[in-house]
mmCIF file of C-alpha atoms and ligand atoms in Angstrom:
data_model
loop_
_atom_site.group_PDB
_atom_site.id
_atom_site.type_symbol
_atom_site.label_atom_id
_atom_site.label_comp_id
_atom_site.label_asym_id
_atom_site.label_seq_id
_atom_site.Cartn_x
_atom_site.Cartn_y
_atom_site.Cartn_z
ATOM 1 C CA UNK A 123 0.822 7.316 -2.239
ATOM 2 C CA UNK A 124 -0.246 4.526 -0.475
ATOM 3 C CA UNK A 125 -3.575 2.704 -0.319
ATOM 4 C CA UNK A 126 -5.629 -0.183 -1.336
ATOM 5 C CA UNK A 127 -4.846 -1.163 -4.658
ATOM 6 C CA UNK A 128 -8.498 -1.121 -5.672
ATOM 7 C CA UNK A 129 -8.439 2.567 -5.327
ATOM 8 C CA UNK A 130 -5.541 3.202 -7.060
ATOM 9 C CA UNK A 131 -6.809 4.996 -10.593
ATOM 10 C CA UNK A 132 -9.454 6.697 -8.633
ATOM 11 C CA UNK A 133 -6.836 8.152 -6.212
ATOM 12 C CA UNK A 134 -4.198 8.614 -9.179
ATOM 13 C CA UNK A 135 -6.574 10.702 -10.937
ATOM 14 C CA UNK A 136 -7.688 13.094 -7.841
ATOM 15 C CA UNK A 137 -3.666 13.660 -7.318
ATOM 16 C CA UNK A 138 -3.427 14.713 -11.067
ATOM 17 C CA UNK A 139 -6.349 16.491 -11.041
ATOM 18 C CA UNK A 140 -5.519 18.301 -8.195
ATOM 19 C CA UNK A 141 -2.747 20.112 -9.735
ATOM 20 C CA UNK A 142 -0.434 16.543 -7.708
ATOM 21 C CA UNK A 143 2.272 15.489 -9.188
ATOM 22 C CA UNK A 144 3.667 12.211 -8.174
ATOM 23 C CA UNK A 145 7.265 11.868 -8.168
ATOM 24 C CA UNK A 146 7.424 8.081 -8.279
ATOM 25 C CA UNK A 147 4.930 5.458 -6.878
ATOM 26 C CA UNK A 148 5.985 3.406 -4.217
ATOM 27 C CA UNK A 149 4.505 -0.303 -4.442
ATOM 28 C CA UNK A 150 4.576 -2.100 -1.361
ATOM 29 C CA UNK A 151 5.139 -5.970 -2.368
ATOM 30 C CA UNK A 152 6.323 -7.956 0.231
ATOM 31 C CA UNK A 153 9.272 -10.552 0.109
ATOM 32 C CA UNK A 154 6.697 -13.502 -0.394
ATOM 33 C CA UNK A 155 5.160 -14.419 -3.968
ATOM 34 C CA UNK A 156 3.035 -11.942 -4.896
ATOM 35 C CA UNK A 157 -0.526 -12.678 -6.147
ATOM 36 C CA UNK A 158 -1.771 -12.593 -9.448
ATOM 37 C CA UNK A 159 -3.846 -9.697 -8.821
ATOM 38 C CA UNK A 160 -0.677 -7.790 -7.117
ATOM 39 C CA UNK A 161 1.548 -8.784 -10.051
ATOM 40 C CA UNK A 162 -1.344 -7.460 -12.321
ATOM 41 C CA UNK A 163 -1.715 -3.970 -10.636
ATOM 42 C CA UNK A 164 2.414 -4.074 -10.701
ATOM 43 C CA UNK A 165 2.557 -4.438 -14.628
ATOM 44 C CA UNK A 166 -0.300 -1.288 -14.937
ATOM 45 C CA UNK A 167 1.916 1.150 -12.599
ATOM 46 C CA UNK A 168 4.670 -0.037 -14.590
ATOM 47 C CA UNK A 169 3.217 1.806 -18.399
ATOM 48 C CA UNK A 170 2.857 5.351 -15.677
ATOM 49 C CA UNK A 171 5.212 8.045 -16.788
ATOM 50 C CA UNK A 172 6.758 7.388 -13.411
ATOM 51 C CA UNK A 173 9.306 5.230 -11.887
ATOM 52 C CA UNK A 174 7.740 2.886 -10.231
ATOM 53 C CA UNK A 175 9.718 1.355 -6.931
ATOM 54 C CA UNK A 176 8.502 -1.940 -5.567
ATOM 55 C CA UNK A 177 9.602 -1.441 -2.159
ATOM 56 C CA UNK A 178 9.425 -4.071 1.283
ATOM 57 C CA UNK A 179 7.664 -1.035 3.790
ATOM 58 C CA UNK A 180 10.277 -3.462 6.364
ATOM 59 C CA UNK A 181 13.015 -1.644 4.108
ATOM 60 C CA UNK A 182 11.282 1.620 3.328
ATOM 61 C CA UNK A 183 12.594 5.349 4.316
ATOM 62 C CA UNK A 184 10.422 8.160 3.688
ATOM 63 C CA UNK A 185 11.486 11.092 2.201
ATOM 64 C CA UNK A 186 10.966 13.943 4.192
ATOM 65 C CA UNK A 187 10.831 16.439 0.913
ATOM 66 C CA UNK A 188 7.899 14.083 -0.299
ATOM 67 C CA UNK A 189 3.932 14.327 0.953
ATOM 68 C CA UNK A 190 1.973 11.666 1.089
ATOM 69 C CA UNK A 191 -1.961 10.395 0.492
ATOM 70 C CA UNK A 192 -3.480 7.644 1.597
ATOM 71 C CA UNK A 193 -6.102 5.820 0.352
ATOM 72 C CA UNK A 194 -8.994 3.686 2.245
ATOM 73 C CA UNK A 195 -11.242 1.091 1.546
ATOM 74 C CA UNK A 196 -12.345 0.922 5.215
ATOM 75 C CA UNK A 197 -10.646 -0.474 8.187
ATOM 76 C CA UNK A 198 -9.022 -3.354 7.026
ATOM 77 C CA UNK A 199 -6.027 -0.435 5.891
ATOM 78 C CA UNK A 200 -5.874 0.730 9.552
ATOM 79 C CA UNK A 201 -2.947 -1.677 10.273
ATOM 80 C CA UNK A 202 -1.127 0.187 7.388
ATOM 81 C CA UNK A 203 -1.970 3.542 9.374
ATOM 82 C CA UNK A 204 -0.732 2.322 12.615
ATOM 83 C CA UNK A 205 2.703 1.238 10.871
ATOM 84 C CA UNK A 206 3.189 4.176 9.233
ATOM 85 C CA UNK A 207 2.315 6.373 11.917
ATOM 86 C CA UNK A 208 4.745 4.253 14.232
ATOM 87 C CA UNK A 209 7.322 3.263 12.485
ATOM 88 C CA UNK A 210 7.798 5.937 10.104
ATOM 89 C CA UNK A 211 6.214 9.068 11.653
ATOM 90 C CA UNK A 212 3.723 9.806 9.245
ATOM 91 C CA UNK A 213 0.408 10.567 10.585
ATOM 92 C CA UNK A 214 -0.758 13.311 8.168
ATOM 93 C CA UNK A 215 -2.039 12.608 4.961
ATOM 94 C CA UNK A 216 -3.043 15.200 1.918
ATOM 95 C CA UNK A 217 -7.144 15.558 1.693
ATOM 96 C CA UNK A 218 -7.803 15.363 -1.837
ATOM 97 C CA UNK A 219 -11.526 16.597 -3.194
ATOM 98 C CA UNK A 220 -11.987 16.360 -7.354
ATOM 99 C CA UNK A 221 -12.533 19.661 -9.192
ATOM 100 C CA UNK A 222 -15.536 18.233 -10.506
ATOM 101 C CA UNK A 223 -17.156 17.113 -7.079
ATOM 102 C CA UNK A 224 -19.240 19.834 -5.156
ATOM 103 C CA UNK A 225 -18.656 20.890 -1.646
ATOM 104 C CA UNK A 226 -22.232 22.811 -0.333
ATOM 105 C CA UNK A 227 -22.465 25.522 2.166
ATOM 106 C CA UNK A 228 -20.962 24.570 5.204
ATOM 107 C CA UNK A 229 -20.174 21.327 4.595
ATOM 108 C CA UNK A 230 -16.532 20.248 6.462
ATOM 109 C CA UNK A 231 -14.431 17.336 4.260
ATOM 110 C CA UNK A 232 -12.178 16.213 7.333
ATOM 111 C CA UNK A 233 -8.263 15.273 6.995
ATOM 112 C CA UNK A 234 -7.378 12.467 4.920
ATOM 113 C CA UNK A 235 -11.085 12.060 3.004
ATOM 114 C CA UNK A 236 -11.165 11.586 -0.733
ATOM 115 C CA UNK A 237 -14.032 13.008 -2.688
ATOM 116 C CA UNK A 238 -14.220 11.490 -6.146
ATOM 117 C CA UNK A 239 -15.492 13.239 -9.484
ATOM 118 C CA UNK A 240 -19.229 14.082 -9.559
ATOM 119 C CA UNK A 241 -19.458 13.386 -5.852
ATOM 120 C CA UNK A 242 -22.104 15.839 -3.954
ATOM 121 C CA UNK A 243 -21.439 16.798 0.064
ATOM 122 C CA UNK A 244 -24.570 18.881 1.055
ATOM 123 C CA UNK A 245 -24.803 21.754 3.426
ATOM 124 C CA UNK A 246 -23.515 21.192 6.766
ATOM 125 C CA UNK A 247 -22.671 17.361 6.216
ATOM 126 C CA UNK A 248 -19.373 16.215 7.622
ATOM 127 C CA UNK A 249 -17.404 13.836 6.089
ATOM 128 C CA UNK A 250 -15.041 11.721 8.670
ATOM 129 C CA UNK A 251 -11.203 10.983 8.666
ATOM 130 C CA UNK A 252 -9.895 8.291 5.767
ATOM 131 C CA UNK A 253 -13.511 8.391 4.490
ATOM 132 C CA UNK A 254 -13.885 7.931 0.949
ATOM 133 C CA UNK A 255 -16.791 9.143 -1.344
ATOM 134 C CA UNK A 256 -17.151 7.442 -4.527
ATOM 135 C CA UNK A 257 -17.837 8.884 -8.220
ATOM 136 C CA UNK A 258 -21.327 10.428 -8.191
ATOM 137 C CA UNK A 259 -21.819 9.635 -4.622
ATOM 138 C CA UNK A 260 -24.129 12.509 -2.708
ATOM 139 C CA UNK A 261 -24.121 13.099 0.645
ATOM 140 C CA UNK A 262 -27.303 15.044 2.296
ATOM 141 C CA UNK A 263 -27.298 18.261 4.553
ATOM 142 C CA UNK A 264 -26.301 17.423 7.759
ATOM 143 C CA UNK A 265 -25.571 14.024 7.235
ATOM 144 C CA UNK A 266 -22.988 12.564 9.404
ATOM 145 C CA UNK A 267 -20.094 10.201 7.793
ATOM 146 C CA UNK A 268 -17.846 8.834 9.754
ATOM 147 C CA UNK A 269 -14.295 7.706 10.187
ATOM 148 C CA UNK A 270 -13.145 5.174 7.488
ATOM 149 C CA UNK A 271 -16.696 4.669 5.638
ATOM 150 C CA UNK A 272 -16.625 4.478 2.242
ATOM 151 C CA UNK A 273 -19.389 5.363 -0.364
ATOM 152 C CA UNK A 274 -19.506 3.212 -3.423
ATOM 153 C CA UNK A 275 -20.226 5.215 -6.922
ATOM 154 C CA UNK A 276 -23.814 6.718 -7.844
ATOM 155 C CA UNK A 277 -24.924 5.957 -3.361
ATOM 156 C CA UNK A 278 -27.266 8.757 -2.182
ATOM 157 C CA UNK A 279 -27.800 9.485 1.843
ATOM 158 C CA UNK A 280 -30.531 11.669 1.959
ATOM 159 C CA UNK A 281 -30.675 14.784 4.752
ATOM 160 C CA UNK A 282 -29.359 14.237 8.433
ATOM 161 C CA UNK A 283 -28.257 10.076 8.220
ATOM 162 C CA UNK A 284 -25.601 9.474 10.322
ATOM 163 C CA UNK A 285 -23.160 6.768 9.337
ATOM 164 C CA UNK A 286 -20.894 5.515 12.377
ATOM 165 C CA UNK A 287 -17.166 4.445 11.916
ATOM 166 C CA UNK A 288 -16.536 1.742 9.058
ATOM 167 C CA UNK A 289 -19.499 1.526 7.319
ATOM 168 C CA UNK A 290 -19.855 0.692 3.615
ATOM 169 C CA UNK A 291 -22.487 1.940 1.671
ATOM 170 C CA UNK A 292 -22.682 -0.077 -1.844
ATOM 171 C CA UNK A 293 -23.107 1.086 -5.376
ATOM 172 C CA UNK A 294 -26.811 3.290 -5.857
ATOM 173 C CA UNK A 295 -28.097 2.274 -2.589
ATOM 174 C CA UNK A 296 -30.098 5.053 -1.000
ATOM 175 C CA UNK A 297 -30.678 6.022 2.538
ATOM 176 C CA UNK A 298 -33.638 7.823 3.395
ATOM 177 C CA UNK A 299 -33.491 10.736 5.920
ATOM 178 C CA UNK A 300 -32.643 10.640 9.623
ATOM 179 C CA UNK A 301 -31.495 6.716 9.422
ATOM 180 C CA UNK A 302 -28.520 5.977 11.718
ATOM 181 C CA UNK A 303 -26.103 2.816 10.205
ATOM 182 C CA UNK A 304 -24.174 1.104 12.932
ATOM 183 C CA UNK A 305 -20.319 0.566 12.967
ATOM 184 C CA UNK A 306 -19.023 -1.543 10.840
ATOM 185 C CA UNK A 307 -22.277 -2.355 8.860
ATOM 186 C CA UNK A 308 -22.254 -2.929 5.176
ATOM 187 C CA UNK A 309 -25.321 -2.168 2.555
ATOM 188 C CA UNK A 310 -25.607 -3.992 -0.352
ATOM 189 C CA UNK A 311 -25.555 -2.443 -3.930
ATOM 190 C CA UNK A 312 -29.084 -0.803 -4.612
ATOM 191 C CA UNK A 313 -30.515 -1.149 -1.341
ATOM 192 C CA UNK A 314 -32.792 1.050 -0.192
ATOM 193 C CA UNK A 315 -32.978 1.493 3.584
ATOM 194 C CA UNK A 316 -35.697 2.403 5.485
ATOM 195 C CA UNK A 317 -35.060 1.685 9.067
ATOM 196 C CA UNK A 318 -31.325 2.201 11.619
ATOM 197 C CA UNK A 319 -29.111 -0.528 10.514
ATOM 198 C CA UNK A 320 -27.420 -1.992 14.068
ATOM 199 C CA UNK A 321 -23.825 -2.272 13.771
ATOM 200 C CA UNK A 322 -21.479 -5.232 11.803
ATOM 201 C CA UNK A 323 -24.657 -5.941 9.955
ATOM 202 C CA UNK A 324 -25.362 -6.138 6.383
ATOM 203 C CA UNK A 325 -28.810 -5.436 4.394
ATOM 204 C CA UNK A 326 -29.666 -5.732 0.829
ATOM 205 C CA UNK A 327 -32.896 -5.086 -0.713
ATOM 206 C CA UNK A 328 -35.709 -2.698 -1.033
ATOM 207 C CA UNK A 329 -36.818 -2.355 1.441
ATOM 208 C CA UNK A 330 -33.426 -3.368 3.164
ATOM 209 C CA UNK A 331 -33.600 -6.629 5.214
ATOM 210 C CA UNK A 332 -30.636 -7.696 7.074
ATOM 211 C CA UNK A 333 -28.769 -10.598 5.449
ATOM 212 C CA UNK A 334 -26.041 -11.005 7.729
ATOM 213 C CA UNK A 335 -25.352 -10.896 11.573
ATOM 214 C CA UNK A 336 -22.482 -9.424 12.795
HETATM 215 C C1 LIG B 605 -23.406 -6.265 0.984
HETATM 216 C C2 LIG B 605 -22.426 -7.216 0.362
HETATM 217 C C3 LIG B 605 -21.032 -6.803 0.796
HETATM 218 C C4 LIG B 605 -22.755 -8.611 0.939
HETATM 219 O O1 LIG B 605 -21.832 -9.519 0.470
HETATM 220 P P1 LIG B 605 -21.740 -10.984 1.121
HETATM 221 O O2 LIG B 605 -21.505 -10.882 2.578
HETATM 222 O O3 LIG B 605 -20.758 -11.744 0.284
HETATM 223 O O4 LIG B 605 -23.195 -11.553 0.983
HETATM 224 P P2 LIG B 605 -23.792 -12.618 -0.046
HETATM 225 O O5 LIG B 605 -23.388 -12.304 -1.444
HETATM 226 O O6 LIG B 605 -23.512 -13.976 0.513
HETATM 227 O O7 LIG B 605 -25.346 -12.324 0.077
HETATM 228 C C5 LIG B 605 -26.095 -12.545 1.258
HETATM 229 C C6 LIG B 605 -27.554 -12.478 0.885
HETATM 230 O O8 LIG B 605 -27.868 -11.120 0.493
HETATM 231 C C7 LIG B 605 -28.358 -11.091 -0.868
HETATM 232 N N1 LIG B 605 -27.807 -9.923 -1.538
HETATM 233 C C8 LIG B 605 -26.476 -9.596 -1.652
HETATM 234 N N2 LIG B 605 -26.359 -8.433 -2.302
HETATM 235 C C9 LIG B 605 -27.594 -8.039 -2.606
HETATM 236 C C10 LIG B 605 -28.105 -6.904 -3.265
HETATM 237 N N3 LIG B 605 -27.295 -5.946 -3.735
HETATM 238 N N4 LIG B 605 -29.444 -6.764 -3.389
HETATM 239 C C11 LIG B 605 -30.276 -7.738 -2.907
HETATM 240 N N5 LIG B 605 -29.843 -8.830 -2.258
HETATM 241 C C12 LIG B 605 -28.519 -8.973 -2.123
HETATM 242 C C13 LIG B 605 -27.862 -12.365 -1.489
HETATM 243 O O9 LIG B 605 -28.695 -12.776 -2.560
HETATM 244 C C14 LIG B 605 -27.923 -13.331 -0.320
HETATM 245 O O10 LIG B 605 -29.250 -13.715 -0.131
HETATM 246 P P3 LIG B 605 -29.636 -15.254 0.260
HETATM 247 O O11 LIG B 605 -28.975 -15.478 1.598
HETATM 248 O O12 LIG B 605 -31.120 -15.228 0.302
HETATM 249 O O13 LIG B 605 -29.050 -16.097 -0.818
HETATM 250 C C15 LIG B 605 -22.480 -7.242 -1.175
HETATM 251 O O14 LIG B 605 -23.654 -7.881 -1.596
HETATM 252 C C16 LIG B 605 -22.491 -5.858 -1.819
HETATM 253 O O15 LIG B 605 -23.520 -5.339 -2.217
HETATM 254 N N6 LIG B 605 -21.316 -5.214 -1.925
HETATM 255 C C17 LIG B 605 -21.201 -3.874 -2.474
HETATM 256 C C18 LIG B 605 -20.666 -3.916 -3.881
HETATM 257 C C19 LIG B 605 -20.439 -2.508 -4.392
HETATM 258 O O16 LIG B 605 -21.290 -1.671 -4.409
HETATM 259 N N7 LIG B 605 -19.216 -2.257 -4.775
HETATM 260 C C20 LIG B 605 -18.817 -0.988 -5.267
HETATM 261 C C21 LIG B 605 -17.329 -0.918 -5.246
HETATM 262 S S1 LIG B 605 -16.704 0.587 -5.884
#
């Protein structure tokens, strides 16, 4: 598994749920002095019934007999990708979707997306690459998600938004129908958004305003 550590217990829990078994997780801490929050994430993989192996991904080998996921908190893991895919070969990751979450009629999850428990992907909504969607999280029909977004717990796009690459939707913010969010853009936690969002921006409020320019 490899990801951003924030994720972690959400993505541990869609592997076990899934039926996943991990054979050992692989903690990527670089030679220089780790930070507090690092050491802190190190000491809870370390009470996992499973070996945990701090490894330098200069150093690392993969295991050809192993599969693994990756986990996204937008594109600041892309670098990650890139090395992987370069230096290691490994340019397919598992798609993992919770047994609780529901996946409507004709809705299409693409390669590498997590959907967390309670999460809600209408009909005919597409869900991007490395996108992740969030506990309770529901996507309208025929929304649009794409590439490397991420959907913060309880968020609700309503029918046919279309989210471009990198966008981050916050905690129980809603998006009301047909609204297109730029690349890159971030909403704030409980925003409500009314009107298209231009790209690298970010809005909070209700309605949203933008608080930030690219
Ligand atoms: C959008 C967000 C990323 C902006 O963060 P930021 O760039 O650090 O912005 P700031 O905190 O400096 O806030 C900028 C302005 O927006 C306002 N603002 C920020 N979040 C807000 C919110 N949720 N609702 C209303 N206003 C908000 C701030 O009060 C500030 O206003 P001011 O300039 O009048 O003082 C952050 O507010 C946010 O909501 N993150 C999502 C958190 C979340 O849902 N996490 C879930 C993780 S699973």
């Amino acid at each position: 598994m490899f990801g951003h550590s924030h994720l972690f217990g959400d993505i541990f829990d869609l592997i076990m749920d899934s039926g996943g078994r991990l054979s050992k997780v692989v903690l990527n801490m670089p030679p220089e002095p780790p930070s507090s929050r690092r050491l802190a994430l190190a000491d809870r993989l370390g009470r996992l019934p499973y070996p945990v192996e701090t490894v330098d991904l200069g150093h690392w080998k993969p295991n050809p007999e192993e599969s693994y996921v990756i986990g996204f908190s937008r594109k600041q893991m892309k670098p990650l990708l890139d090395q992987l895919a370069s230096r290691f070969g490994i340019d397919s990751f598992g798609t993992l979707v919770h047994s609780r979450a529901t996946i409507q009629h004709g809705a299409v999850v693409s390669e590498s997306a997590m959907i967390d428990a309670n999460a809600v992907v209408g009909p005919w909504a597409r869900i991007g690459r490395h996108v992740f969607v969030n506990r309770g999280a529901s996507v309208g029909h025929d929304c649009d998600v794409g590439d490397f977004s991420f959907l913060a717990p309880s968020s609700t796009l309503c029918g046919y938004v279309r989210l471009c690459e990198d966008v981050m939707i916050g905690a129980g913010a809603t998006i009301l129908p047909d609204i297109a969010i730029g690349a890159g853009a971030q909403v704030a936690a409980g925003t409500v958004v009314t009107k298209d969002v231009p790209p690298g921006t970010a809005v909070a409020g209700v309605p949203a305003r933008v608080r930030r320019n690219p």
